[in-house]
XYZ file of C-alpha atoms in Angstrom:
762
model
C -14.170 -7.388 -4.696
C -17.925 -7.174 -5.559
C -20.083 -10.333 -5.902
C -20.307 -9.591 -9.716
C -16.633 -9.372 -10.125
C -16.112 -12.641 -8.257
C -18.784 -14.423 -10.298
C -17.220 -13.085 -13.444
C -13.872 -14.265 -12.588
C -15.196 -17.705 -11.628
C -16.938 -18.084 -14.902
C -13.776 -17.184 -16.790
C -11.716 -19.935 -14.743
C -14.410 -22.551 -15.105
C -14.650 -21.985 -18.788
C -10.926 -22.366 -19.246
C -11.020 -25.546 -17.057
C -13.481 -27.249 -19.171
C -12.310 -26.080 -22.533
C -15.150 -23.541 -22.970
C -15.281 -20.133 -24.622
C -12.298 -18.529 -22.743
C -8.734 -19.055 -23.824
C -7.445 -18.779 -20.341
C -4.822 -21.535 -19.940
C -5.475 -22.188 -16.265
C -7.718 -25.040 -14.915
C -9.138 -25.439 -11.465
C -6.969 -27.605 -9.310
C -8.356 -27.288 -5.743
C -10.574 -25.505 -3.289
C -9.584 -24.544 0.234
C -11.361 -23.079 3.212
C -9.896 -20.449 5.636
C -9.427 -20.260 8.494
C -8.458 -23.951 8.924
C -9.555 -24.495 12.478
C -12.305 -21.919 13.143
C -14.140 -21.406 16.515
C -17.174 -19.480 17.475
C -19.594 -19.093 20.309
C -23.271 -20.243 20.137
C -25.519 -17.653 18.599
C -22.589 -15.760 16.915
C -21.394 -15.628 13.326
C -18.007 -16.012 11.678
C -17.032 -15.368 8.102
C -15.268 -18.172 6.408
C -13.495 -17.682 3.098
C -13.137 -20.050 0.129
C -10.177 -19.826 -2.299
C -9.921 -21.560 -5.650
C -6.370 -22.572 -6.815
C -5.576 -22.931 -10.548
C -2.913 -24.647 -12.624
C -1.029 -21.432 -13.259
C -0.505 -20.814 -9.550
C -3.117 -18.146 -9.328
C -5.776 -18.059 -6.537
C -9.225 -16.442 -6.615
C -11.581 -15.636 -3.702
C -14.757 -17.695 -4.445
C -16.468 -17.268 -0.996
C -19.759 -16.009 -2.390
C -19.952 -18.329 -5.447
C -19.009 -21.702 -3.780
C -21.391 -24.198 -2.500
C -21.070 -24.487 1.315
C -22.239 -27.265 3.609
C -22.140 -28.062 7.225
C -21.842 -31.652 8.255
C -23.873 -31.212 11.540
C -26.376 -28.356 11.189
C -27.498 -28.705 14.781
C -24.084 -27.485 15.795
C -23.525 -24.879 12.996
C -25.045 -23.714 9.723
C -23.199 -21.905 6.857
C -24.439 -19.762 4.065
C -22.041 -18.103 1.602
C -19.317 -18.690 4.017
C -20.978 -17.029 6.964
C -21.085 -19.706 9.795
C -23.670 -19.486 12.624
C -23.052 -21.176 15.895
C -26.200 -23.238 16.979
C -24.982 -25.347 19.963
C -21.693 -26.528 21.545
C -19.986 -29.218 19.429
C -18.060 -29.638 16.239
C -19.181 -29.773 12.508
C -17.198 -30.354 9.281
C -17.520 -27.412 6.863
C -16.935 -27.923 3.074
C -16.828 -25.484 0.117
C -17.180 -26.891 -3.464
C -16.950 -25.678 -6.965
C -18.527 -27.951 -9.466
C -17.065 -31.509 -8.761
C -14.159 -30.245 -6.561
C -14.636 -30.002 -2.987
C -12.306 -28.673 -0.277
C -10.744 -30.636 2.531
C -13.257 -30.261 5.351
C -12.326 -27.945 8.100
C -13.483 -28.672 11.687
C -15.621 -25.759 13.005
C -15.921 -25.824 16.920
C -18.729 -24.147 18.654
C -17.670 -23.440 22.255
C -19.427 -21.519 25.048
C -18.540 -17.892 25.514
C -16.630 -17.544 28.851
C -15.638 -13.837 29.001
C -15.339 -10.642 26.888
C -12.417 -8.194 26.792
C -13.141 -4.652 25.797
C -10.355 -2.591 24.128
C -8.875 -0.025 24.488
C -8.772 -0.564 28.240
C -7.408 2.946 28.815
C -9.039 4.979 25.848
C -7.789 8.313 27.209
C -9.829 11.590 26.827
C -12.290 11.875 23.869
C -13.157 15.184 22.467
C -16.889 15.947 22.380
C -18.152 15.464 18.948
C -15.344 13.070 17.918
C -15.485 9.303 17.741
C -13.547 6.374 19.065
C -13.701 2.700 17.976
C -13.964 0.016 20.653
C -13.355 -3.616 20.114
C -14.822 -6.713 21.797
C -12.782 -10.089 22.010
C -14.638 -13.187 23.266
C -12.788 -15.879 25.126
C -14.269 -19.329 24.412
C -14.258 -22.451 26.427
C -11.812 -24.215 24.224
C -9.194 -21.638 24.829
C -9.641 -19.710 21.491
C -10.773 -16.062 20.930
C -13.388 -14.482 18.627
C -13.815 -10.970 17.455
C -17.289 -10.115 18.693
C -17.085 -6.286 18.085
C -20.041 -6.239 15.547
C -22.060 -8.756 17.515
C -22.066 -7.532 21.165
C -24.624 -5.217 22.529
C -22.796 -1.972 23.447
C -23.764 0.227 26.375
C -22.688 3.622 27.754
C -23.577 4.242 31.331
C -24.068 8.023 30.662
C -25.412 8.719 27.191
C -25.200 12.437 27.991
C -21.480 12.086 27.985
C -21.042 9.503 25.131
C -23.077 7.189 23.030
C -22.008 3.972 21.428
C -23.475 2.451 18.314
C -23.703 -1.065 17.153
C -20.238 -2.053 16.084
C -18.489 -0.230 18.947
C -18.170 3.327 17.540
C -18.428 5.713 20.613
C -19.278 9.409 20.024
C -18.439 12.192 22.668
C -21.549 14.182 23.615
C -20.663 16.274 26.639
C -18.056 16.645 29.370
C -17.803 13.932 32.044
C -17.042 10.309 32.654
C -18.966 7.278 31.402
C -18.443 3.509 31.482
C -18.425 1.486 28.251
C -19.369 -2.152 28.207
C -20.357 -4.951 25.737
C -22.454 -7.958 26.351
C -23.574 -11.040 24.540
C -25.559 -14.078 25.594
C -25.505 -13.109 29.396
C -21.767 -12.432 29.349
C -20.538 -8.803 29.781
C -17.243 -7.341 28.966
C -15.767 -4.226 30.717
C -16.696 -1.844 31.866
C -14.030 0.579 30.520
C -13.783 4.210 31.783
C -14.097 6.860 29.216
C -13.696 10.526 29.808
C -15.094 13.115 27.400
C -13.981 16.831 27.522
C -15.435 19.731 25.526
C -13.250 21.854 23.239
C -12.569 25.246 24.584
C -10.349 26.734 22.066
C -8.021 25.876 18.960
C -4.614 27.320 18.157
C -3.101 26.970 14.690
C 0.625 26.572 13.878
C 2.485 28.242 12.425
C 0.882 31.478 13.289
C 2.438 33.149 10.286
C 3.691 31.750 6.951
C 5.507 33.636 4.291
C 5.732 31.763 0.953
C 6.363 31.927 -2.763
C 3.733 30.731 -5.152
C 3.607 27.048 -5.345
C 5.095 26.503 -1.926
C 3.316 24.221 0.500
C 3.047 24.269 4.237
C 1.700 21.739 6.762
C -0.452 23.487 9.330
C -1.286 21.855 12.671
C -4.161 22.494 15.056
C -3.944 22.113 18.813
C -7.065 22.006 21.013
C -7.527 23.141 24.702
C -10.015 20.908 26.413
C -12.088 21.506 29.477
C -9.907 19.220 31.520
C -6.712 21.051 30.510
C -5.551 18.497 27.848
C -4.030 19.802 24.514
C -4.578 17.161 21.964
C -3.462 17.349 18.206
C -6.643 18.074 16.316
C -5.097 18.556 12.816
C -6.944 15.580 11.195
C -10.246 16.416 13.016
C -10.808 20.015 12.241
C -12.126 21.681 9.236
C -9.596 23.973 7.547
C -10.330 27.201 5.643
C -8.306 29.782 3.768
C -9.548 33.232 2.769
C -9.139 34.095 -0.036
C -8.435 30.715 -1.581
C -6.932 32.570 -4.661
C -3.913 33.449 -2.462
C -3.695 30.253 -0.540
C -5.697 27.031 -0.580
C -5.822 24.396 2.141
C -6.819 20.724 2.014
C -9.491 18.877 3.948
C -8.691 15.633 2.248
C -7.623 12.650 4.344
C -3.833 12.243 4.049
C -3.166 15.897 3.272
C -5.526 17.692 5.715
C -4.133 20.994 6.823
C -1.641 21.227 3.884
C -1.746 24.714 2.391
C -0.657 25.609 -1.125
C 0.562 29.304 -1.862
C -1.006 30.563 -5.144
C -1.272 34.230 -6.220
C 0.586 36.932 -4.478
C -1.203 38.588 -1.578
C -2.371 38.041 2.006
C -4.696 35.260 3.369
C -6.022 34.002 6.693
C -5.854 30.304 7.622
C -8.414 29.002 10.282
C -9.446 25.738 11.801
C -12.815 24.992 13.243
C -14.561 22.113 15.079
C -17.995 21.791 16.696
C -18.488 25.565 16.483
C -15.094 26.405 17.853
C -12.983 28.629 15.550
C -9.289 29.268 15.905
C -7.481 32.491 15.787
C -6.377 33.074 12.201
C -2.856 32.348 10.963
C -1.493 35.016 8.757
C -0.281 33.935 5.278
C 1.749 36.241 3.017
C 2.378 35.036 -0.467
C 4.978 36.580 -2.850
C 3.796 36.013 -6.503
C 6.229 35.684 -9.451
C 7.427 38.752 -11.240
C 6.856 36.849 -14.521
C 5.973 33.350 -15.602
C 7.005 31.276 -18.594
C 4.897 28.615 -20.339
C 6.455 25.582 -21.943
C 6.544 23.827 -24.357
C 6.939 26.795 -26.640
C 5.037 26.815 -29.850
C 4.118 23.096 -29.561
C 2.057 21.052 -31.948
C -0.534 18.391 -31.021
C -2.808 15.826 -32.496
C -6.675 15.991 -32.528
C -8.191 13.695 -29.879
C -5.083 13.716 -27.578
C -3.805 15.553 -24.551
C -0.783 17.804 -23.996
C 0.705 18.848 -20.636
C 1.867 22.491 -20.398
C 4.039 23.828 -17.637
C 4.305 27.222 -15.966
C 7.516 28.322 -14.281
C 7.507 31.456 -12.192
C 10.499 33.850 -11.689
C 10.721 35.524 -8.374
C 12.569 38.687 -7.138
C 15.127 36.659 -5.409
C 16.202 35.045 -8.669
C 14.466 31.770 -7.761
C 12.529 29.809 -10.384
C 9.435 27.744 -9.222
C 6.998 25.427 -10.950
C 3.644 27.122 -10.577
C 1.679 24.903 -12.982
C -0.723 23.689 -10.406
C -1.599 27.149 -9.043
C -1.928 28.985 -12.367
C -5.143 29.507 -14.224
C -5.121 27.987 -17.796
C -7.133 29.419 -20.846
C -7.288 28.700 -24.565
C -8.175 31.484 -27.029
C -9.953 28.818 -29.263
C -11.679 26.301 -26.919
C -12.558 24.020 -29.964
C -8.904 23.501 -30.584
C -7.725 23.079 -26.963
C -9.499 23.315 -23.508
C -8.538 23.219 -19.912
C -10.229 22.180 -16.654
C -9.109 24.385 -13.715
C -11.618 22.972 -11.248
C -11.088 19.221 -10.989
C -8.643 18.228 -13.768
C -4.782 18.463 -13.668
C -3.767 22.104 -14.152
C -2.113 22.684 -17.487
C -3.380 19.538 -19.111
C -5.017 20.541 -22.656
C -7.651 18.458 -24.223
C -6.837 18.695 -27.906
C -9.875 19.259 -30.255
C -10.091 20.160 -33.860
C -7.241 21.294 -36.000
C -6.159 24.938 -36.070
C -4.165 27.415 -33.978
C -4.878 28.664 -30.515
C -3.064 30.588 -27.864
C -2.547 29.024 -24.510
C -2.271 31.334 -21.606
C -1.261 30.755 -17.967
C -2.224 33.454 -15.398
C -1.106 33.824 -11.816
C -2.218 36.929 -10.046
C -1.196 39.960 -12.186
C 1.299 38.061 -14.384
C 0.758 35.682 -17.428
C 2.412 34.175 -20.439
C 1.108 32.545 -23.449
C 2.308 30.320 -26.335
C 0.882 29.324 -29.671
C -0.394 25.710 -30.061
C -0.850 24.177 -33.516
C -3.191 21.330 -33.784
C -2.141 19.028 -36.744
C -4.071 16.602 -38.788
C -2.761 12.964 -38.482
C -2.287 11.011 -41.772
C -0.866 7.643 -40.775
C 0.454 5.460 -37.892
C 3.267 2.884 -37.702
C 4.253 0.625 -34.725
C 7.835 -0.403 -34.179
C 9.361 -3.016 -33.903
C 7.282 -4.916 -36.390
C 6.923 -7.848 -35.913
C 7.704 -7.786 -32.226
C 9.026 -10.627 -29.995
C 8.365 -10.614 -26.220
C 9.797 -13.336 -23.883
C 6.968 -14.981 -21.822
C 6.542 -13.457 -18.356
C 8.242 -10.252 -19.253
C 7.318 -6.897 -20.680
C 8.678 -4.971 -23.719
C 7.646 -1.529 -25.109
C 6.231 -0.775 -28.513
C 6.575 2.684 -30.084
C 3.837 4.342 -32.200
C 4.988 6.990 -34.734
C 2.509 9.378 -36.350
C 2.985 11.077 -39.813
C 1.220 14.348 -40.236
C -0.125 16.358 -43.206
C 3.156 18.490 -43.272
C 5.201 15.181 -43.488
C 6.611 15.630 -39.916
C 6.605 12.752 -37.573
C 6.089 12.372 -33.822
C 6.091 9.709 -31.088
C 2.233 9.147 -30.229
C 2.882 6.069 -28.057
C 1.388 7.814 -24.922
C -1.572 9.422 -26.884
C -2.885 6.000 -28.362
C -5.449 3.622 -27.194
C -3.788 0.158 -27.172
C -5.786 -3.162 -27.634
C -4.694 -6.822 -27.703
C -6.679 -9.168 -29.895
C -5.577 -12.111 -27.677
C -4.949 -10.942 -24.147
C -4.483 -14.585 -22.925
C -1.234 -14.596 -25.056
C -0.205 -10.881 -24.928
C -1.557 -7.913 -22.896
C -0.885 -4.287 -23.601
C -0.908 -1.469 -21.133
C -3.229 1.615 -21.425
C -2.403 3.345 -18.142
C -0.215 6.549 -18.581
C 2.840 4.674 -17.203
C 2.299 1.597 -19.182
C 1.103 2.795 -22.637
C 2.212 0.511 -25.398
C 4.067 -1.863 -23.078
C 3.337 -5.573 -24.009
C 3.275 -8.325 -21.461
C 3.894 -11.865 -22.744
C 1.428 -14.133 -20.922
C 1.517 -17.462 -22.930
C 3.416 -18.789 -25.912
C 1.871 -17.786 -29.244
C 1.063 -14.770 -31.501
C -1.364 -11.850 -30.813
C -2.291 -8.835 -32.869
C -1.811 -5.486 -30.990
C -3.805 -2.451 -32.394
C -3.079 1.198 -31.623
C -5.689 3.893 -32.210
C -5.399 7.640 -32.325
C -8.592 9.472 -33.229
C -10.077 7.667 -36.249
C -6.728 6.131 -37.392
C -5.412 2.758 -36.263
C -2.638 0.322 -37.072
C -1.530 -3.143 -36.093
C 1.448 -5.254 -35.278
C 1.985 -9.015 -34.691
C 3.580 -9.891 -31.365
C 5.269 -13.381 -30.898
C 5.484 -14.566 -27.211
C 7.935 -17.352 -26.516
C 9.639 -18.976 -23.535
C 13.063 -17.659 -22.605
C 14.946 -19.245 -19.720
C 16.402 -16.578 -17.590
C 19.852 -16.628 -16.033
C 19.610 -15.857 -12.342
C 22.536 -14.200 -10.698
C 23.829 -16.363 -7.892
C 25.611 -15.632 -4.624
C 24.288 -12.202 -4.268
C 22.624 -10.017 -1.581
C 21.304 -6.562 -2.181
C 21.626 -3.639 0.316
C 19.528 -0.550 0.395
C 21.628 2.625 1.157
C 19.497 5.576 2.193
C 22.507 7.840 2.381
C 23.567 7.098 -1.279
C 20.013 6.653 -2.698
C 21.315 3.437 -4.151
C 21.145 -0.444 -4.204
C 24.483 -2.067 -3.451
C 25.499 -5.675 -4.465
C 27.172 -7.970 -1.913
C 28.903 -10.922 -3.278
C 27.984 -13.583 -0.696
C 30.760 -15.989 -1.812
C 33.464 -13.458 -0.802
C 31.211 -11.272 1.522
C 32.405 -8.181 -0.236
C 30.593 -5.133 -1.869
C 30.952 -5.517 -5.634
C 30.269 -3.366 -8.740
C 28.913 0.097 -9.072
C 26.027 1.243 -6.798
C 22.686 1.164 -8.637
C 20.886 4.485 -8.411
C 17.280 4.349 -7.277
C 14.921 7.029 -5.853
C 15.271 9.373 -2.832
C 15.548 7.944 0.657
C 15.058 4.270 -0.124
C 13.662 2.129 2.669
C 12.826 -1.367 1.530
C 13.807 -4.067 -1.031
C 12.230 -7.270 -2.318
C 13.592 -9.725 -4.931
C 11.698 -11.674 -7.626
C 13.995 -14.409 -8.695
C 11.643 -15.699 -11.465
C 11.905 -12.463 -13.431
C 15.402 -11.308 -12.021
C 14.053 -8.090 -10.602
C 14.496 -6.140 -7.473
C 11.887 -3.657 -6.243
C 13.088 -0.802 -4.036
C 10.712 1.530 -2.172
C 11.795 5.230 -2.119
C 10.166 7.054 0.770
C 11.432 10.526 -0.223
C 10.218 10.420 -3.773
C 7.001 8.437 -3.512
C 8.097 5.753 -5.867
C 9.257 2.110 -6.330
C 12.401 1.515 -8.448
C 12.382 -1.666 -10.624
C 15.985 -2.996 -10.922
C 17.050 -5.549 -13.595
C 19.354 -7.915 -11.635
C 21.001 -9.234 -14.828
C 22.310 -5.779 -15.804
C 22.113 -3.997 -12.348
C 20.263 -0.995 -13.815
C 17.083 0.712 -12.811
C 14.650 -0.059 -15.758
C 11.394 1.581 -14.389
C 10.154 3.932 -11.728
C 6.532 3.290 -10.441
C 4.680 6.142 -8.679
C 2.927 5.016 -5.438
C 1.609 7.059 -2.576
C 3.252 9.094 0.309
C 6.463 7.589 1.881
C 6.545 3.995 0.622
C 8.292 1.893 3.294
C 8.155 -1.885 3.436
C 7.455 -4.108 0.494
C 6.571 -7.750 -0.061
C 6.202 -9.913 -3.093
C 3.705 -12.603 -4.051
C 5.234 -14.143 -7.129
C 2.503 -16.799 -7.558
C -0.098 -13.973 -8.066
C 2.470 -11.440 -9.832
C 1.929 -8.877 -7.018
C 3.939 -6.538 -5.017
C 2.586 -4.953 -1.896
C 3.851 -1.533 -0.804
C 3.149 0.016 2.640
C 2.799 3.866 2.188
C 3.616 5.161 5.731
C 2.309 8.701 5.491
C -0.741 7.951 3.465
C -1.950 5.130 5.535
C -2.547 2.631 2.602
C -1.090 -0.241 0.595
C -0.246 0.083 -3.083
C -0.723 -3.163 -5.132
C 1.605 -3.503 -8.051
C 1.156 -5.987 -10.848
C 4.701 -7.174 -11.332
C 3.984 -8.451 -14.952
C 3.312 -4.869 -16.048
C 5.062 -3.118 -13.122
C 2.095 -0.780 -12.613
C -0.206 0.011 -9.656
C -3.557 -1.892 -9.931
C -5.124 -1.086 -6.497
C -4.724 1.051 -3.356
C -5.894 -0.404 -0.094
C -6.601 1.772 3.071
C -5.005 0.191 6.175
C -4.081 1.554 9.469
C -1.973 4.606 10.586
C 1.724 4.710 9.696
C 1.979 1.271 7.901
C 5.672 0.136 7.750
C 6.149 -3.568 7.440
C 4.378 -5.878 5.061
C 4.456 -9.741 4.499
C 2.616 -11.957 1.893
C 2.097 -15.690 2.116
C 3.382 -18.086 -0.577
C 0.012 -18.256 -2.356
C -0.550 -14.497 -2.251
C -3.972 -15.188 -0.586
C -3.027 -13.306 2.676
C -1.085 -9.989 3.178
C -0.216 -8.653 6.616
C 0.582 -5.006 7.270
C 2.176 -3.638 10.419
C 0.600 -0.349 11.312
C 3.025 1.452 13.688
C 0.812 4.424 14.313
C -2.389 2.675 15.112
C -0.883 -0.456 16.918
C -2.687 -2.785 14.584
C -1.983 -5.473 11.905
C -4.223 -5.375 8.920
C -5.104 -8.665 7.205
C -5.839 -8.505 3.438
C -6.967 -11.391 1.147
C -5.952 -11.930 -2.396
C -8.926 -9.905 -3.638
C -7.540 -6.775 -2.055
C -10.123 -6.866 0.845
C -9.177 -5.962 4.383
C -10.647 -9.051 6.228
C -9.432 -8.380 9.726
C -7.726 -5.704 11.856
C -5.760 -7.168 14.728
C -5.050 -4.833 17.631
C -1.780 -5.306 19.282
C -1.949 -5.826 23.116
C -1.014 -3.295 25.652
C 2.322 -5.065 26.118
C 3.218 -4.777 22.465
C 3.233 -1.301 20.646
C 4.841 0.286 17.674
C 4.565 -2.795 15.215
C 6.986 -1.869 12.474
C 7.973 -5.172 10.666
C 6.537 -8.478 10.069
C 7.702 -11.972 8.889
C 5.553 -15.258 8.320
C 6.371 -18.766 9.425
C 3.819 -21.404 8.736
C 0.587 -20.438 10.572
C 2.153 -17.661 12.523
C 3.216 -14.047 11.924
C 6.142 -12.557 13.880
C 5.823 -8.762 14.452
C 8.693 -6.474 15.705
C 7.275 -3.790 18.074
C 9.856 -0.969 18.442
C 8.002 0.832 21.311
C 7.663 -2.222 23.679
C 10.899 -3.981 22.735
C 9.410 -7.311 21.834
C 8.033 -9.547 19.060
C 4.259 -10.058 18.747
C 3.100 -13.542 17.707
C -0.113 -13.909 15.732
C -1.898 -17.128 14.787
C -2.718 -16.526 11.178
C -5.351 -19.141 11.142
C -7.495 -17.334 13.549
C -5.958 -13.765 13.263
C -5.445 -13.667 17.066
C -2.449 -12.689 19.296
C -0.974 -15.771 20.912
C 1.773 -14.031 22.957
C 4.970 -11.982 22.907
C 8.610 -12.676 22.912
C 11.228 -10.347 24.492
C 13.764 -8.773 22.232
C 16.350 -5.933 22.501
C 15.828 -2.213 22.366
C 14.078 -0.712 19.405
C 13.642 -3.938 17.273
C 13.436 -2.974 13.539
C 14.077 -5.919 11.214
C 13.143 -9.678 11.348
C 13.925 -12.716 9.267
C 13.021 -16.341 9.759
C 14.798 -19.566 8.977
C 11.842 -21.992 9.002
C 13.762 -25.185 8.687
C 15.907 -24.352 11.698
C 12.972 -23.093 13.830
C 14.795 -19.712 14.272
C 14.014 -16.038 13.979
C 16.571 -13.230 13.897
C 15.629 -9.763 15.143
C 17.781 -6.560 14.503
C 17.684 -4.408 17.649
C 18.767 -0.932 16.616
C 18.764 0.585 20.156
C 20.916 -2.032 21.904
C 23.286 -3.095 19.050
C 22.148 -6.756 19.315
C 20.480 -9.398 17.303
C 18.023 -11.538 19.111
C 17.657 -15.165 18.295
C 14.276 -16.726 18.806
C 13.064 -20.246 18.976
C 9.896 -20.404 16.758
C 8.984 -23.799 17.869
C 8.574 -22.699 21.425
C 8.313 -18.891 20.816
C 10.927 -18.152 23.383
C 14.268 -16.314 23.357
C 17.289 -18.500 22.252
C 20.174 -16.097 22.489
C 21.527 -12.558 22.012
C 24.326 -11.640 19.597
C 26.300 -8.353 20.004
C 26.735 -6.220 16.950
C 27.718 -2.560 16.482
C 26.664 0.302 14.374
C 22.897 0.299 14.874
C 21.574 -2.944 13.316
C 18.509 -2.055 11.140
C 17.749 -5.206 9.061
C 18.348 -8.819 8.769
C 18.173 -11.526 5.975
C 18.673 -15.293 6.116
C 20.186 -17.610 3.551
C 19.387 -21.116 4.773
C 21.134 -22.715 1.798
C 24.557 -21.595 3.147
C 23.655 -21.353 6.823
C 24.237 -17.593 6.921
C 22.390 -14.527 8.091
C 23.244 -10.963 7.216
C 22.765 -7.928 9.449
C 23.053 -4.288 8.052
C 24.110 -1.670 10.494
C 22.721 1.733 9.831
C 24.930 4.213 11.747
C 28.077 2.096 11.233
C 27.480 1.602 7.398
C 28.449 -1.966 7.521
C 27.135 -5.473 6.885
C 28.019 -8.321 9.287
C 27.749 -11.982 8.418
C 26.973 -14.732 10.946
C 26.753 -18.497 10.916
C 23.228 -19.862 11.709
C 24.687 -23.045 13.201
C 26.530 -21.289 16.205
C 25.792 -17.632 15.631
C 29.449 -17.041 15.084
C 30.815 -14.063 13.198
C 31.894 -15.064 9.740
C 32.812 -11.719 8.031
C 32.004 -8.055 7.866
C 32.103 -5.391 5.058
C 31.933 -1.644 4.706
C 28.832 -0.321 2.842
C 27.758 3.060 1.594
C 26.094 5.426 4.064
C 23.026 4.452 6.006
C 22.084 0.973 4.871
C 18.534 0.281 5.979
C 17.409 -2.956 4.330
C 18.827 -6.201 2.818
C 17.500 -9.015 0.568
C 19.467 -12.104 -0.322
C 19.134 -14.552 -3.247
C 18.334 -18.162 -2.171
């Protein structure tokens, strides 16, 4: 978040707290500083963070706007949260807003003893490519400090590789070099790095035959001077000639993905550092005809209308070719298209009249007649409207035209709330006209289309929800459904709730009676109403959504998108995506603390854990040690995060106050799921490869037992109120229930095919 945005948010909250010009109901309650026990070496810096907590349970990052002070400036100074170590000792650090000050945290300045450089065995670097090194300092008081941006980096042979401030190494020429980092007379390393030059590139598949609209992921493999053959798919530059037959992406997340367009032949090549691959041959069969829909539609001036082109092929197959067709309008003043950067087939509607809309793909085309109508009046229903506080409800906008016809214009209007502190209204494509009740009272909602507008009064009032009791919810990847387990009888009950394709994760929001299910195959999140057991909304996210965590205090859900390497942030009041945060490679597991001020993401592909604050900023990236790899799930317990690592068969322990790894705990083979019973100081780990559940003592961070199960345990959930934990077994399609007091088997039940996740009501 920018300094301006932080300052603006702070002004809004402070005005509400003192009865000023804002109608925001929240008042400032407290200020806190993180981390709570920071340490750093003399001469180094460490960023501290200040968080403001408000009466409505929300928290705001006020690091740059708080007043900071150091009790002993001869030991450490602090400016906008950036602490600088001066000399060994301790100092009390405080952040304040107005008359409210944080509880002081003790900052320790301790001498730097040693420096670790990672990766220790970096492998072979391709000349021209880059590799990030990290430096971790070990201090005299036993703590560690990330010194990556503060050490002086050296390469023993700059003709082989250079390394810049910040630890980014660049391969220059073939050969070995030594990488080291030093600070204050202490040197870490050296680490041996070998650079090899690229000799050739091969592209796979070598041939591709496709229909228009098909997509194909190409891969590039390099041959290096030392004989290695690394995957260069994301490193090379891709090209397709001619691009009218097939295009290929160079965008992160889809690099190397080709799309077949018009019929004909094309060549796909990959290049890097002057090395060009042998071309791959592409043959595209174009459609014999295309059909444009909707047929003879009408539209309103000032709105948009999506057209679709469907291609018919010689093998009697039909295919959506909207995205590869070229769209034109005979009267651009009535409707126009953007075939370069805009969504293909999306018409921008202009002045009233008639135009012919044409889609062309290669030698075939089709057209339809579009009538642009004059809008006479608007009406919103229901009127007046009532929305329970903390929930959302849709409004519908109906337009009446000059020919007396009517049309639903909800998605075409611009929506505005006169009092957003009471009722907010959505304007994103997926939330148009949806009203969120924020606080009790009335608000005026206005809908505008072109020069016409209309209003409706919305009443927001408190409704006490009825929360289902004694229920657990299981995700079935084989059935594409959510199943309900009655935890009083330990039996599956009711009809499976249909969700998206290949669901992977589930999280429950008991305050709104909703479940959120990630669907890896369809790139969506299903919102399920737990009072009716129906899917009420589908939220588009990114590629292969996997794990999900909720932060009810901030009305946020965090979704790890495995194949796109980022995190989708969902506002659970409006059930819409409000941010996308880049993280590591192949993120799977995600966890959020109770205040929503810290979110942790397990990145299985890059062997890291990303730490994100409540302002959607990545504030730390924690590398897993050599003895822990494949982090895939994560659970929080006080000041510690427990991360299952499927490749190394253990659980990584992270101190969340310092964002440092404190150790590992042995688990079974291929650990996948983890759940924690904080009151009992126990963690339960589902080991898919060894058909066991590992019981861990979280007070000593040691193994406390192993329970045999069957059928490939994949996930586990704990219900401390009844002393039970629940294990879903993927290959066996069962759920088994155990007693937390003695780990005894209580019950078992058959589920639908392929259960992969479970969440249980408190």
